[in-house]
Short mmCIF file of C-alpha atoms and ligand atoms in Angstrom, two decimals:
data_model
loop_
_atom_site.label_atom_id
_atom_site.label_comp_id
_atom_site.label_asym_id
_atom_site.label_seq_id
_atom_site.Cartn_x
_atom_site.Cartn_y
_atom_site.Cartn_z
CA MET A 1 -41.03 40.84 14.21
CA ARG A 2 -39.99 37.42 15.37
CA ASP A 3 -41.74 35.85 12.51
CA MET A 4 -40.32 38.04 9.90
CA ARG A 5 -36.66 37.08 10.89
CA LEU A 6 -37.76 33.33 10.70
CA LEU A 7 -38.90 34.24 6.99
CA LEU A 8 -35.67 35.70 6.03
CA LEU A 9 -33.67 33.04 7.58
CA ILE A 10 -35.51 30.55 5.59
CA ALA A 11 -35.76 32.56 2.59
CA ALA A 12 -31.40 33.07 3.15
CA ILE A 13 -31.01 29.01 3.55
CA VAL A 14 -33.31 28.50 0.22
CA GLY A 15 -31.18 31.11 -1.49
CA VAL A 16 -27.75 29.25 -0.50
CA PHE A 17 -29.27 26.15 -0.89
CA LEU A 18 -30.05 27.23 -4.92
CA ILE A 19 -26.54 28.76 -5.65
CA VAL A 20 -24.54 25.81 -4.34
CA ARG A 21 -26.68 23.44 -6.09
CA THR A 22 -26.40 25.53 -9.14
CA LEU A 23 -22.60 25.58 -9.04
CA LEU A 24 -22.33 21.63 -8.28
CA LEU A 25 -23.99 21.17 -11.62
CA SER A 26 -22.66 23.55 -13.68
CA ASN A 27 -18.90 21.89 -12.07
CA SER A 28 -20.24 18.26 -13.25
CA ARG A 29 -21.01 19.69 -16.54
CA ARG A 30 -17.59 21.24 -16.99
CA LYS A 31 -15.84 17.92 -16.09
CA ALA A 32 -17.29 16.15 -19.09
CA PRO A 33 -14.63 13.78 -20.44
CA LEU A 34 -13.27 14.59 -24.14
CA PRO A 35 -14.69 12.02 -26.70
CA GLU A 36 -11.88 9.15 -27.73
CA ARG A 37 -11.95 10.83 -30.73
CA LEU A 38 -10.23 13.67 -30.30
CA LYS A 39 -7.11 11.99 -28.65
CA GLU A 40 -6.56 9.70 -31.83
CA GLN A 41 -6.27 12.92 -34.11
CA GLY A 42 -2.61 13.12 -33.84
CA THR A 43 -2.10 10.41 -36.26
CA VAL A 44 -2.81 11.43 -39.80
CA VAL A 45 -2.18 9.18 -42.85
CA ARG A 46 -2.15 9.96 -46.49
CA CYS A 47 -4.70 9.13 -49.23
CA ALA A 48 -3.05 6.73 -51.65
CA HIS A 49 -5.54 8.50 -54.44
CA CYS A 50 -5.75 11.94 -54.07
CA GLY A 51 -3.02 12.56 -51.89
CA MET A 52 -5.26 13.97 -48.96
CA HIS A 53 -4.35 13.87 -45.01
CA VAL A 54 -6.92 12.44 -43.14
CA PRO A 55 -7.13 11.15 -39.46
CA GLN A 56 -6.04 7.78 -39.14
CA PHE A 57 -9.35 6.69 -37.48
CA GLU A 58 -11.67 8.09 -40.54
CA ALA A 59 -9.19 6.10 -43.31
CA HIS A 60 -10.15 3.33 -45.35
CA ARG A 61 -7.43 0.58 -45.33
CA SER A 62 -6.62 -1.55 -48.48
CA GLY A 63 -3.92 -3.97 -48.78
CA ASN A 64 -1.17 -1.90 -47.31
CA ARG A 65 -2.43 1.59 -48.80
CA MET A 66 -4.81 3.85 -47.18
CA TYR A 67 -7.38 5.92 -48.67
CA CYS A 68 -9.63 9.09 -47.42
CA SER A 69 -12.74 7.26 -48.54
CA ARG A 70 -14.22 3.62 -49.43
CA GLU A 71 -14.57 5.40 -53.42
CA HIS A 72 -10.95 6.28 -53.41
CA ALA A 73 -10.05 2.81 -51.97
CA LEU A 74 -12.36 1.07 -54.71
CA GLU A 75 -11.18 3.27 -57.18
CA ASP A 76 -7.48 3.03 -56.83
CA ALA A 77 -7.90 -1.02 -56.76
CA ARG A 78 -9.94 -0.56 -60.19
CA ASN A 79 -7.11 1.49 -61.51
CA HIS A 80 -4.46 -1.18 -60.64
CA GLN A 81 -6.67 -3.94 -61.96
CA ASP A 82 -6.79 -2.51 -65.44
CA GLY A 83 -3.12 -1.67 -65.34
ZN1 LIG B 1 -8.74 10.12 -51.44
#
């Protein structure tokens, strides 16, 4: 009878330990910091070629103008050269 109680006590301690460990692990996972990029998404610029709005960190700069892609920056530069 005494051995049975001891086994139940050990099982209870192990159970509590596992529950606490699971809670601690899920907590630390939820606290993961937001990517830096998300914070910068507030700033949006307009492509000087097609007028599309893109986040500043994704925009391509050419002189004073901003573009949605490198292709549009090159294309616009080529158009200006031809006149
Ligand atoms: Zn564009």
